[in-house]
Amino acid sequence: MEQPAGRPRATAFVPGHITGFFSAHPAPEPARAGSRGAGVALSDGVTVTVTPGSGTWLNGEAVDIAPVDTVVDRLGVAASVDAETPLPIGAGFGVSGAAALGTALAANAAFDCGKTENELVEVAHCAEVEAGTGLGDVVAQARGGLPIRLDPGGPRHGSLDGLPARPRVEYVTFGELSTETVLSGDTDRLSAAGENALDRLLAEPSVGEFMLACREFAADAELLTGDVNGAVAAVEAAGGQAAMAMLGRTVFATGTGLSDAGYDPSVCRVDAAGGRLVDSEN
């Protein structure tokens, strides 16, 4: 959406994020709630521009994104939020978390809110947790790379590590899966599978072991659907490694696994920088 010249504005970019496995850790205080697990920050992400006004747009369409509304409210600003992304919506790419974090970063710059990076990450993380749309995307998107979430929560409580690798990433999407529905149900089996997957990765921290842990997690947590399972099996038959994105009917692979299996995937790289301000006029 085009904005009039001469108004304060700022733009942030936040990478998309695929969670490969996780365990849920709810808490009464949203800043302490979150997840443990690991994932991939993508060079395909969400670009968010904030100007004075009201309303939220995603790819040119007026939308309601609860975490974005909460971020704007917590920062105490009257903001128009314009988000653009090539990523599929509701398919396990952390778009709502990216929009929330991008809004926090850009609004802080446009309106001189005077917050630190960690404060902005925490505002966005809490907004995402409260909305039930994610538990760990925001902190992972703020870090970038291949983040490993060791302790749940926002920056004041959580802790992260990562894999020092930057592989090519391919993905195909077969449709949406409601994160809110999954997280609001019984997560005991899922969390147990996530803890096992994390132990496996920390024992051998490599991209190959990460992909194996992701594949094992999806099977143990009983989240695989027919089309997703078929794509993962096809990649493995072609000699590659693939897994399911959490939470969405999306299959991702490192290297050329999906291409080799006959799919026509979207292709991107790992984004090492994490969420960041890219432009500001104030």
PDB file of N, CA, C and O in Angstrom, residues 2 4 7 11 13 18 23 38 71 75 84 89 108 113 115-116 139 142 144 157 182 207 223 229 245-246 262 268 276:
ATOM      1  N   GLU A   2       0.688   2.140  -0.981  1.00  0.00           N
ATOM      2  CA  GLU A   2       1.535   3.322  -1.108  1.00  0.00           C
ATOM      3  C   GLU A   2       1.197   4.333  -0.025  1.00  0.00           C
ATOM      4  O   GLU A   2       0.027   4.597   0.262  1.00  0.00           O
ATOM      5  N   PRO A   4       1.747   8.321   1.671  1.00  0.00           N
ATOM      6  CA  PRO A   4       2.105   9.685   1.305  1.00  0.00           C
ATOM      7  C   PRO A   4       3.524  10.036   1.733  1.00  0.00           C
ATOM      8  O   PRO A   4       4.009   9.543   2.747  1.00  0.00           O
ATOM      9  N   ARG A   7       5.882  11.589   5.665  1.00  0.00           N
ATOM     10  CA  ARG A   7       5.438  11.049   6.944  1.00  0.00           C
ATOM     11  C   ARG A   7       6.521  10.139   7.506  1.00  0.00           C
ATOM     12  O   ARG A   7       7.248   9.498   6.754  1.00  0.00           O
ATOM     13  N   THR A  11      10.987   0.544   7.783  1.00  0.00           N
ATOM     14  CA  THR A  11      10.775  -0.784   7.207  1.00  0.00           C
ATOM     15  C   THR A  11      11.737  -1.772   7.843  1.00  0.00           C
ATOM     16  O   THR A  11      12.924  -1.477   8.035  1.00  0.00           O
ATOM     17  N   PHE A  13      12.870  -6.116   7.929  1.00  0.00           N
ATOM     18  CA  PHE A  13      12.775  -7.431   7.300  1.00  0.00           C
ATOM     19  C   PHE A  13      12.978  -8.488   8.373  1.00  0.00           C
ATOM     20  O   PHE A  13      13.914  -8.400   9.179  1.00  0.00           O
ATOM     21  N   ILE A  18      11.106 -21.949   9.696  1.00  0.00           N
ATOM     22  CA  ILE A  18      10.552 -23.297   9.736  1.00  0.00           C
ATOM     23  C   ILE A  18      11.039 -23.972  11.013  1.00  0.00           C
ATOM     24  O   ILE A  18      12.249 -24.088  11.226  1.00  0.00           O
ATOM     25  N   SER A  23       9.245 -28.775  21.669  1.00  0.00           N
ATOM     26  CA  SER A  23       8.444 -29.169  22.824  1.00  0.00           C
ATOM     27  C   SER A  23       7.828 -27.901  23.394  1.00  0.00           C
ATOM     28  O   SER A  23       8.482 -26.862  23.470  1.00  0.00           O
ATOM     29  N   ALA A  38      14.390 -26.701  17.380  1.00  0.00           N
ATOM     30  CA  ALA A  38      15.339 -26.190  16.393  1.00  0.00           C
ATOM     31  C   ALA A  38      14.632 -25.945  15.075  1.00  0.00           C
ATOM     32  O   ALA A  38      13.574 -26.539  14.788  1.00  0.00           O
ATOM     33  N   VAL A  71       1.209  -5.793  19.430  1.00  0.00           N
ATOM     34  CA  VAL A  71       2.482  -5.057  19.409  1.00  0.00           C
ATOM     35  C   VAL A  71       2.228  -3.556  19.301  1.00  0.00           C
ATOM     36  O   VAL A  71       2.813  -2.751  20.044  1.00  0.00           O
ATOM     37  N   LEU A  75       3.192  -0.829  22.273  1.00  0.00           N
ATOM     38  CA  LEU A  75       4.125   0.276  22.016  1.00  0.00           C
ATOM     39  C   LEU A  75       3.428   1.632  22.121  1.00  0.00           C
ATOM     40  O   LEU A  75       4.091   2.671  22.124  1.00  0.00           O
ATOM     41  N   GLU A  84       4.580  -7.480   3.416  1.00  0.00           N
ATOM     42  CA  GLU A  84       4.674  -8.174   2.129  1.00  0.00           C
ATOM     43  C   GLU A  84       5.504  -9.438   2.324  1.00  0.00           C
ATOM     44  O   GLU A  84       6.538  -9.417   2.996  1.00  0.00           O
ATOM     45  N   ILE A  89       0.785 -18.599   3.578  1.00  0.00           N
ATOM     46  CA  ILE A  89       0.239 -18.218   4.878  1.00  0.00           C
ATOM     47  C   ILE A  89      -0.353 -19.447   5.567  1.00  0.00           C
ATOM     48  O   ILE A  89      -1.031 -20.257   4.938  1.00  0.00           O
ATOM     49  N   ASN A 108       9.149   1.001  16.370  1.00  0.00           N
ATOM     50  CA  ASN A 108      10.102   1.614  17.292  1.00  0.00           C
ATOM     51  C   ASN A 108      10.903   2.711  16.604  1.00  0.00           C
ATOM     52  O   ASN A 108      11.149   3.778  17.187  1.00  0.00           O
ATOM     53  N   CYS A 113      10.216   5.059  19.820  1.00  0.00           N
ATOM     54  CA  CYS A 113       9.737   4.440  21.066  1.00  0.00           C
ATOM     55  C   CYS A 113      10.844   4.234  22.088  1.00  0.00           C
ATOM     56  O   CYS A 113      10.568   4.047  23.283  1.00  0.00           O
ATOM     57  N   LYS A 115      13.007   1.702  22.511  1.00  0.00           N
ATOM     58  CA  LYS A 115      13.174   0.345  23.036  1.00  0.00           C
ATOM     59  C   LYS A 115      14.470  -0.279  22.513  1.00  0.00           C
ATOM     60  O   LYS A 115      14.943   0.045  21.424  1.00  0.00           O
ATOM     61  N   THR A 116      15.035  -1.189  23.292  1.00  0.00           N
ATOM     62  CA  THR A 116      16.187  -1.958  22.824  1.00  0.00           C
ATOM     63  C   THR A 116      15.698  -3.123  21.954  1.00  0.00           C
ATOM     64  O   THR A 116      14.504  -3.449  21.927  1.00  0.00           O
ATOM     65  N   VAL A 139      11.696 -15.541  18.677  1.00  0.00           N
ATOM     66  CA  VAL A 139      13.075 -15.508  19.165  1.00  0.00           C
ATOM     67  C   VAL A 139      14.025 -16.113  18.134  1.00  0.00           C
ATOM     68  O   VAL A 139      15.172 -15.665  17.985  1.00  0.00           O
ATOM     69  N   ALA A 142      14.505 -13.570  15.318  1.00  0.00           N
ATOM     70  CA  ALA A 142      15.377 -12.477  15.738  1.00  0.00           C
ATOM     71  C   ALA A 142      16.848 -12.879  15.634  1.00  0.00           C
ATOM     72  O   ALA A 142      17.709 -12.057  15.317  1.00  0.00           O
ATOM     73  N   GLY A 144      18.185 -15.595  13.633  1.00  0.00           N
ATOM     74  CA  GLY A 144      18.590 -16.004  12.293  1.00  0.00           C
ATOM     75  C   GLY A 144      19.408 -17.284  12.308  1.00  0.00           C
ATOM     76  O   GLY A 144      19.654 -17.890  13.356  1.00  0.00           O
ATOM     77  N   HIS A 157      14.511 -14.619  29.445  1.00  0.00           N
ATOM     78  CA  HIS A 157      14.419 -15.926  30.091  1.00  0.00           C
ATOM     79  C   HIS A 157      14.935 -17.069  29.215  1.00  0.00           C
ATOM     80  O   HIS A 157      15.456 -18.050  29.739  1.00  0.00           O
ATOM     81  N   VAL A 182      -3.525 -27.022  17.174  1.00  0.00           N
ATOM     82  CA  VAL A 182      -2.583 -28.019  17.687  1.00  0.00           C
ATOM     83  C   VAL A 182      -2.091 -27.647  19.079  1.00  0.00           C
ATOM     84  O   VAL A 182      -2.053 -28.477  19.992  1.00  0.00           O
ATOM     85  N   VAL A 207      23.733 -30.559  10.285  1.00  0.00           N
ATOM     86  CA  VAL A 207      22.527 -30.399   9.475  1.00  0.00           C
ATOM     87  C   VAL A 207      21.881 -31.750   9.202  1.00  0.00           C
ATOM     88  O   VAL A 207      20.658 -31.902   9.263  1.00  0.00           O
ATOM     89  N   LEU A 223       2.038 -36.276  13.384  1.00  0.00           N
ATOM     90  CA  LEU A 223       1.585 -35.082  12.689  1.00  0.00           C
ATOM     91  C   LEU A 223       1.628 -35.225  11.169  1.00  0.00           C
ATOM     92  O   LEU A 223       1.124 -34.360  10.451  1.00  0.00           O
ATOM     93  N   ASN A 229       3.799 -36.958   3.981  1.00  0.00           N
ATOM     94  CA  ASN A 229       4.552 -38.205   4.129  1.00  0.00           C
ATOM     95  C   ASN A 229       5.036 -38.717   2.774  1.00  0.00           C
ATOM     96  O   ASN A 229       6.165 -39.216   2.648  1.00  0.00           O
ATOM     97  N   ALA A 245       7.406 -29.117   8.097  1.00  0.00           N
ATOM     98  CA  ALA A 245       7.490 -27.862   8.833  1.00  0.00           C
ATOM     99  C   ALA A 245       6.431 -27.837   9.922  1.00  0.00           C
ATOM    100  O   ALA A 245       5.296 -28.251   9.703  1.00  0.00           O
ATOM    101  N   MET A 246       6.808 -27.350  11.099  1.00  0.00           N
ATOM    102  CA  MET A 246       5.893 -27.272  12.233  1.00  0.00           C
ATOM    103  C   MET A 246       5.424 -25.831  12.444  1.00  0.00           C
ATOM    104  O   MET A 246       6.247 -24.971  12.714  1.00  0.00           O
ATOM    105  N   GLY A 262      11.555 -34.846  -8.088  1.00  0.00           N
ATOM    106  CA  GLY A 262      10.572 -34.530  -9.111  1.00  0.00           C
ATOM    107  C   GLY A 262       9.610 -33.415  -8.782  1.00  0.00           C
ATOM    108  O   GLY A 262       8.687 -33.143  -9.558  1.00  0.00           O
ATOM    109  N   CYS A 268      15.339 -21.121  -1.474  1.00  0.00           N
ATOM    110  CA  CYS A 268      15.914 -19.970  -0.799  1.00  0.00           C
ATOM    111  C   CYS A 268      17.167 -20.409  -0.053  1.00  0.00           C
ATOM    112  O   CYS A 268      17.618 -21.536  -0.194  1.00  0.00           O
ATOM    113  N   ARG A 276      15.700  -7.417  11.238  1.00  0.00           N
ATOM    114  CA  ARG A 276      16.481  -6.183  11.284  1.00  0.00           C
ATOM    115  C   ARG A 276      15.745  -5.041  10.597  1.00  0.00           C
ATOM    116  O   ARG A 276      14.918  -5.256   9.710  1.00  0.00           O
TER     117      ARG A 276
END
